[in-house]
mmCIF file of C-alpha atoms in Angstrom:
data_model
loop_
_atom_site.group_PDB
_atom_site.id
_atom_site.type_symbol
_atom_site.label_atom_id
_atom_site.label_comp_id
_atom_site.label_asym_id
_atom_site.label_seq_id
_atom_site.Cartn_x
_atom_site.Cartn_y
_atom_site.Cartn_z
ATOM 1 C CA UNK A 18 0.000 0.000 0.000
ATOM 2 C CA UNK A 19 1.225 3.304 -1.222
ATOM 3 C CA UNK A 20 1.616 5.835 2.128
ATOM 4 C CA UNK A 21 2.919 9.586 1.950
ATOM 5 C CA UNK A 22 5.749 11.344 3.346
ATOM 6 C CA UNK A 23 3.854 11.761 6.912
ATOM 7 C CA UNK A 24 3.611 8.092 6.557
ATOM 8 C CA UNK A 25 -0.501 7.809 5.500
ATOM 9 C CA UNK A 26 -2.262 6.631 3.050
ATOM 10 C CA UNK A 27 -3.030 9.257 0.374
ATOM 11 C CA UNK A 28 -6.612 9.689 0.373
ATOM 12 C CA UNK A 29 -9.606 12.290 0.350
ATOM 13 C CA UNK A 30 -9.405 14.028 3.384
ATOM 14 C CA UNK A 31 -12.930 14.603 5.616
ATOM 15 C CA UNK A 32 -12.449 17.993 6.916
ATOM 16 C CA UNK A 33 -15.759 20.817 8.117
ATOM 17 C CA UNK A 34 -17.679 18.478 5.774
ATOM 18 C CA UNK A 35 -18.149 15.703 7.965
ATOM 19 C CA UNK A 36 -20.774 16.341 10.338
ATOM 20 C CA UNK A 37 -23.891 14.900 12.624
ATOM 21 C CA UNK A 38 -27.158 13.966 11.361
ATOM 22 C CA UNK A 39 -30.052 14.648 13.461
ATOM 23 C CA UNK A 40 -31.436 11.177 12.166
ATOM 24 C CA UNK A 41 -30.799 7.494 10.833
ATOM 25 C CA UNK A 42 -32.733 8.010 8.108
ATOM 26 C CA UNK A 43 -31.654 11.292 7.033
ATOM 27 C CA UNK A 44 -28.030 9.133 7.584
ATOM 28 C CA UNK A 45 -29.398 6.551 5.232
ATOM 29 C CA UNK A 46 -30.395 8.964 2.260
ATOM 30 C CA UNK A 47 -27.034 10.468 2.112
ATOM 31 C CA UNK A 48 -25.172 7.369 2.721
ATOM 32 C CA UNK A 49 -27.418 5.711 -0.648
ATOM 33 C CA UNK A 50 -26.734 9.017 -2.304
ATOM 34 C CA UNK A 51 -23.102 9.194 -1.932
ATOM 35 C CA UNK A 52 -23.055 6.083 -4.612
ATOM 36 C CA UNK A 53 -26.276 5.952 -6.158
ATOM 37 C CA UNK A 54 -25.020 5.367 -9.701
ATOM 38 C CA UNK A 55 -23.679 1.928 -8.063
ATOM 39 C CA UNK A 56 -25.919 -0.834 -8.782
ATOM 40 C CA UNK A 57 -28.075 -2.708 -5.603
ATOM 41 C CA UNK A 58 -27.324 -6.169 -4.970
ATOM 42 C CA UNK A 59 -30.094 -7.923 -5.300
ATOM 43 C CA UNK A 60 -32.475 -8.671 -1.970
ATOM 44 C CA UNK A 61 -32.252 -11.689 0.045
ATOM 45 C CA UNK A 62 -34.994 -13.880 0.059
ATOM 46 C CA UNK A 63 -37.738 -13.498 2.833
ATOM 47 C CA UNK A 64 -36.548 -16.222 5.150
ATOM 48 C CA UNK A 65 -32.754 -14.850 5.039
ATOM 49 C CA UNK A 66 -33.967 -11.454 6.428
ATOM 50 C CA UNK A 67 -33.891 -12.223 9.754
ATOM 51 C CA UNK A 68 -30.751 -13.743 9.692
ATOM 52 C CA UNK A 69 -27.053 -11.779 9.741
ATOM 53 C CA UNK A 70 -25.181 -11.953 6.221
ATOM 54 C CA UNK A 71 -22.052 -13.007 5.981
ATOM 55 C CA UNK A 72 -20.164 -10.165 5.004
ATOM 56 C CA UNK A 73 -19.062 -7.234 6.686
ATOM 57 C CA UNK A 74 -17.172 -3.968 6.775
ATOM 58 C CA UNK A 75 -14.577 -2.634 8.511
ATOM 59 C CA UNK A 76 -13.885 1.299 8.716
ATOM 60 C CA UNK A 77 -10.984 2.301 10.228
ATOM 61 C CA UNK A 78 -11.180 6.159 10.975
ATOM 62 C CA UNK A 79 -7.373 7.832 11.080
ATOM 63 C CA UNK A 80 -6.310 11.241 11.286
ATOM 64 C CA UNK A 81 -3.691 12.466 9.108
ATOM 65 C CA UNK A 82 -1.541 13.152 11.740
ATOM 66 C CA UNK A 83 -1.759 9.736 12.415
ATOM 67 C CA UNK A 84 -4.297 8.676 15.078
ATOM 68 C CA UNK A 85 -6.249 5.574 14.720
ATOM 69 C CA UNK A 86 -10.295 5.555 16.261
ATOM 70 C CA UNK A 87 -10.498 2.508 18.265
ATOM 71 C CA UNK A 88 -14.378 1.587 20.269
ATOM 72 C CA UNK A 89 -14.701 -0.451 22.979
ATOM 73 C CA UNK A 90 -17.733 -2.946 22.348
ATOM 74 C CA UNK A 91 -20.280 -3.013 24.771
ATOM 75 C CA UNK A 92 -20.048 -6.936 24.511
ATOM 76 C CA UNK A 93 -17.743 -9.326 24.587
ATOM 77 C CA UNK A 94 -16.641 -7.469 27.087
ATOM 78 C CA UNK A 95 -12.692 -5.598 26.933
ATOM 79 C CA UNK A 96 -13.210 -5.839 22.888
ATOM 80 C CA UNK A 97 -11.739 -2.873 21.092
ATOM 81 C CA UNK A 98 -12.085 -2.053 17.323
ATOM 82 C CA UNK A 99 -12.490 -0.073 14.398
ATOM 83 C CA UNK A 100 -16.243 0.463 12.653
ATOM 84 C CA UNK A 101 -17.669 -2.517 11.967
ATOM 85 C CA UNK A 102 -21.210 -3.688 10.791
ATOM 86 C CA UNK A 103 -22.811 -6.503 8.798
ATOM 87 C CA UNK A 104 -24.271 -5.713 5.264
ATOM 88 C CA UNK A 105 -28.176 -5.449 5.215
ATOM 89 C CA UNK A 106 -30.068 -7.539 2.580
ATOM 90 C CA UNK A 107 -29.691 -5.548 -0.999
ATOM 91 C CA UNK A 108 -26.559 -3.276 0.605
ATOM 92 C CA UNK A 109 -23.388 -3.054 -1.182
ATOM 93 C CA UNK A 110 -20.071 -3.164 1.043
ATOM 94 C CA UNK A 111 -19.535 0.991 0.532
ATOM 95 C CA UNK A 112 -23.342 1.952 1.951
ATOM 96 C CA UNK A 113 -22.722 -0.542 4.585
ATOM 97 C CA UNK A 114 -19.523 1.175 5.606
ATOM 98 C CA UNK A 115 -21.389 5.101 5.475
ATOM 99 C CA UNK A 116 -24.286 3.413 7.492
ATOM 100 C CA UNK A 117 -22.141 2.171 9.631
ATOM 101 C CA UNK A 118 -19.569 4.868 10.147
ATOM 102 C CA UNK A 119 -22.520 7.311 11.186
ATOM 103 C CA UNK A 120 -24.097 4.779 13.623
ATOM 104 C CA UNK A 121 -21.460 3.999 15.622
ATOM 105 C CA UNK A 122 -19.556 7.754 15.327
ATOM 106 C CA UNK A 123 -22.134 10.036 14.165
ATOM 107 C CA UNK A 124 -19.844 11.160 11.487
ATOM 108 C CA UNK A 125 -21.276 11.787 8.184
ATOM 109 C CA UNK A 126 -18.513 10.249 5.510
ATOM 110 C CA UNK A 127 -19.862 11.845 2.267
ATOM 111 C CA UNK A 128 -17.498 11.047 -0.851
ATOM 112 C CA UNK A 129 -14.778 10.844 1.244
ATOM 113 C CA UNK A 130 -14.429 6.978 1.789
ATOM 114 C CA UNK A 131 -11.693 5.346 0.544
ATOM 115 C CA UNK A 132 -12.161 1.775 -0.933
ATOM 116 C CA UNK A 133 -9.169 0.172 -0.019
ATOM 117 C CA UNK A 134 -9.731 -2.808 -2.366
ATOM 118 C CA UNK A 135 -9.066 -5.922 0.297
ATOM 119 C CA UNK A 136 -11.066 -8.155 2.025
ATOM 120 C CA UNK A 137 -10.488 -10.825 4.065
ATOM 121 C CA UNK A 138 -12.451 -14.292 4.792
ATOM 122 C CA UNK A 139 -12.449 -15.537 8.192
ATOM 123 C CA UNK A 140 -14.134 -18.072 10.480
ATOM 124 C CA UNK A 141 -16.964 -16.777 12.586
ATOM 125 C CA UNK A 142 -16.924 -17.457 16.369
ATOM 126 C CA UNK A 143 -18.774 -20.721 17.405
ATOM 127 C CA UNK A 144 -21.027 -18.308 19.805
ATOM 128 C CA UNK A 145 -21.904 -16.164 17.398
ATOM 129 C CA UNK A 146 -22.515 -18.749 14.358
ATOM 130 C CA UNK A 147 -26.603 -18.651 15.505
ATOM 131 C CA UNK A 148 -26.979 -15.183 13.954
ATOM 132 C CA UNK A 149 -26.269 -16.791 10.920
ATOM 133 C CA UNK A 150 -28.138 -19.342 8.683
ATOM 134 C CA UNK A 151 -26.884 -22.418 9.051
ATOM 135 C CA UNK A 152 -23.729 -24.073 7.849
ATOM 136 C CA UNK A 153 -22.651 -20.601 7.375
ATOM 137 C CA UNK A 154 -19.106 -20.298 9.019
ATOM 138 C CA UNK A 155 -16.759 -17.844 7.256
ATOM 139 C CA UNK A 156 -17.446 -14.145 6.901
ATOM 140 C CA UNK A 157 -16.410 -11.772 3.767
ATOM 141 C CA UNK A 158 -15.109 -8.831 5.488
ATOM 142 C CA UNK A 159 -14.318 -5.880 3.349
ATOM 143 C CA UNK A 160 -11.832 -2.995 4.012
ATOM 144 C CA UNK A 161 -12.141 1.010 4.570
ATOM 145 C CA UNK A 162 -10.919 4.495 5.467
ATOM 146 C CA UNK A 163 -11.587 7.238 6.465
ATOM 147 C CA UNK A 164 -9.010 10.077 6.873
ATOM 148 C CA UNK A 165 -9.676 13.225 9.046
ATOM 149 C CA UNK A 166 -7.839 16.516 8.845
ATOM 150 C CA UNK A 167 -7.822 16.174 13.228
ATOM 151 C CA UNK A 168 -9.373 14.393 15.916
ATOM 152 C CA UNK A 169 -13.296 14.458 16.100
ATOM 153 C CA UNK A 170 -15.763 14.249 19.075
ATOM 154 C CA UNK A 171 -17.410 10.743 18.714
ATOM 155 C CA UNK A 172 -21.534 10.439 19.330
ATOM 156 C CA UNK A 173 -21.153 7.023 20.241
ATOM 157 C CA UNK A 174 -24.158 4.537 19.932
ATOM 158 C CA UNK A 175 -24.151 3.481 24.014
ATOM 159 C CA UNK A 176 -26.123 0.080 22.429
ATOM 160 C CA UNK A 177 -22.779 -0.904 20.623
ATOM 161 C CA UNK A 178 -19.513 1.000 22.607
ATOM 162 C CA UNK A 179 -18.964 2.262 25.604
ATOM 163 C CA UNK A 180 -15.993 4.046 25.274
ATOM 164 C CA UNK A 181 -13.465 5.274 22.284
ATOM 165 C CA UNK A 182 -9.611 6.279 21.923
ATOM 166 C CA UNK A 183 -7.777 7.889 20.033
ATOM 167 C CA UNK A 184 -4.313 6.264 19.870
ATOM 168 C CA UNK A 185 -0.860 6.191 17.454
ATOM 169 C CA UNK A 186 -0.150 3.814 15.323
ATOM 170 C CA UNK A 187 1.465 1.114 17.924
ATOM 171 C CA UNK A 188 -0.487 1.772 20.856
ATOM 172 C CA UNK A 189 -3.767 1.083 18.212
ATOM 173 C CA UNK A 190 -1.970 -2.214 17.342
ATOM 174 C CA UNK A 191 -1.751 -3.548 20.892
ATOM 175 C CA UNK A 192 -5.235 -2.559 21.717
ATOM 176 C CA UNK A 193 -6.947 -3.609 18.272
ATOM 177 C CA UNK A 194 -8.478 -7.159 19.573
ATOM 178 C CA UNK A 195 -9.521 -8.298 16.132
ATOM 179 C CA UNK A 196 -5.954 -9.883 13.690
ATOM 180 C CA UNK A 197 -7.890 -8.282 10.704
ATOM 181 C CA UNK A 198 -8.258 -5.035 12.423
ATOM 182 C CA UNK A 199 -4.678 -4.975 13.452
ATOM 183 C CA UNK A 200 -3.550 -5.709 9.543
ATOM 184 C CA UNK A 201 -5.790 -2.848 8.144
ATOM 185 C CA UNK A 202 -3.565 -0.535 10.706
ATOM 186 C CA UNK A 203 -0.772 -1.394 9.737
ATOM 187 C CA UNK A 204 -1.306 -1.261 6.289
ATOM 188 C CA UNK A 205 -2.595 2.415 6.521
ATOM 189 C CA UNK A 206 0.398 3.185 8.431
ATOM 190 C CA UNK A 207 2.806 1.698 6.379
ATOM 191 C CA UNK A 208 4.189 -0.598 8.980
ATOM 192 C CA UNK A 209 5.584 -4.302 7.712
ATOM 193 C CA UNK A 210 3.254 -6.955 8.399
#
């Protein structure tokens, strides 16, 4: 991965444009309109609504300075973490990030995601295997930024976090519970894997 001389990925940069929405669904209109000449995927059938996809985003949120946005999950309990979220039926991997992004920061993204073209396949956790259909086992996770100008005040959703950091590069790393969390820092701070 490409990084510039302050050692970050080159990227858009989210500056006074990012802000709070008074509302998920004003969230979700802007989210669909930030790529709404990118095709739906088509809807899952009726008896796969109620059950969690397997495929996911992660967001993680960096300043260019070079501050990683870790949450602490509300359960399991001591888990830290970039944005994550599973894709709803008929959502592509980029509105699932925005959606995402917003409901666990309240931080509007805009344009200014960056695809970072990687994903990752990985066993889900026997305890957690229910919210899937079954013989599902592996998620599809796929990869994003976001790049601030500085640090921003976090709205965090109490349901999902209870707590968030800002943190360099290597303290992020030692606190980042998840291995594919932990890769996607270090690949947007240009440190050998």
């Amino acid at each position: 991965m490409a990084v510039d001389a302050a050692g970050m990925m080159p990227g858009p940069v989210v500056g006074d444009s990012v802000r709070s929405v008074r509302s998920l669904e004003e969230a979700r209109s802007i989210a669909l309109a930030v790529q709404a000449d990118e095709p739906p995927l088509e809807p899952a059938s009726m008896s796969d609504e109620t059950r969690k996809r397997a495929q996911s985003v992660l967001v993680v949120i960096c300043t260019r300075g070079g501050e990683f946005l870790l949450l602490k999950r509300t359960r399991p309990a001591g888990f830290w973490q970039s944005v994550t979220g599973s894709l709803a039926p008929g959502e592509s991997p980029r509105h699932a990030a925005a959606r995402e992004v917003f409901e666990e920061t309240g931080l509007l993204v805009g344009g200014a995601l960056i695809d970072l073209h990687h994903s990752n396949l990985f066993p889900i956790i026997q305890a957690w295997r229910k919210r899937y259909a079954p013989n599902v086992c592996f998620n599809r996770e796929y990869w994003f930024a976001l790049m601030l100008e500085t640090r921003r005040l976090i709205r965090l959703n109490p349901r999902e976090h209870t707590q968030y950091r800002w943190l360099a590069a290597q303290p992020a790393l030692a606190l980042a519970t998840s291995r594919t969390n932990r890769d996607a820092i270090r690949g947007l701070a240009g440190i050998a894997w």
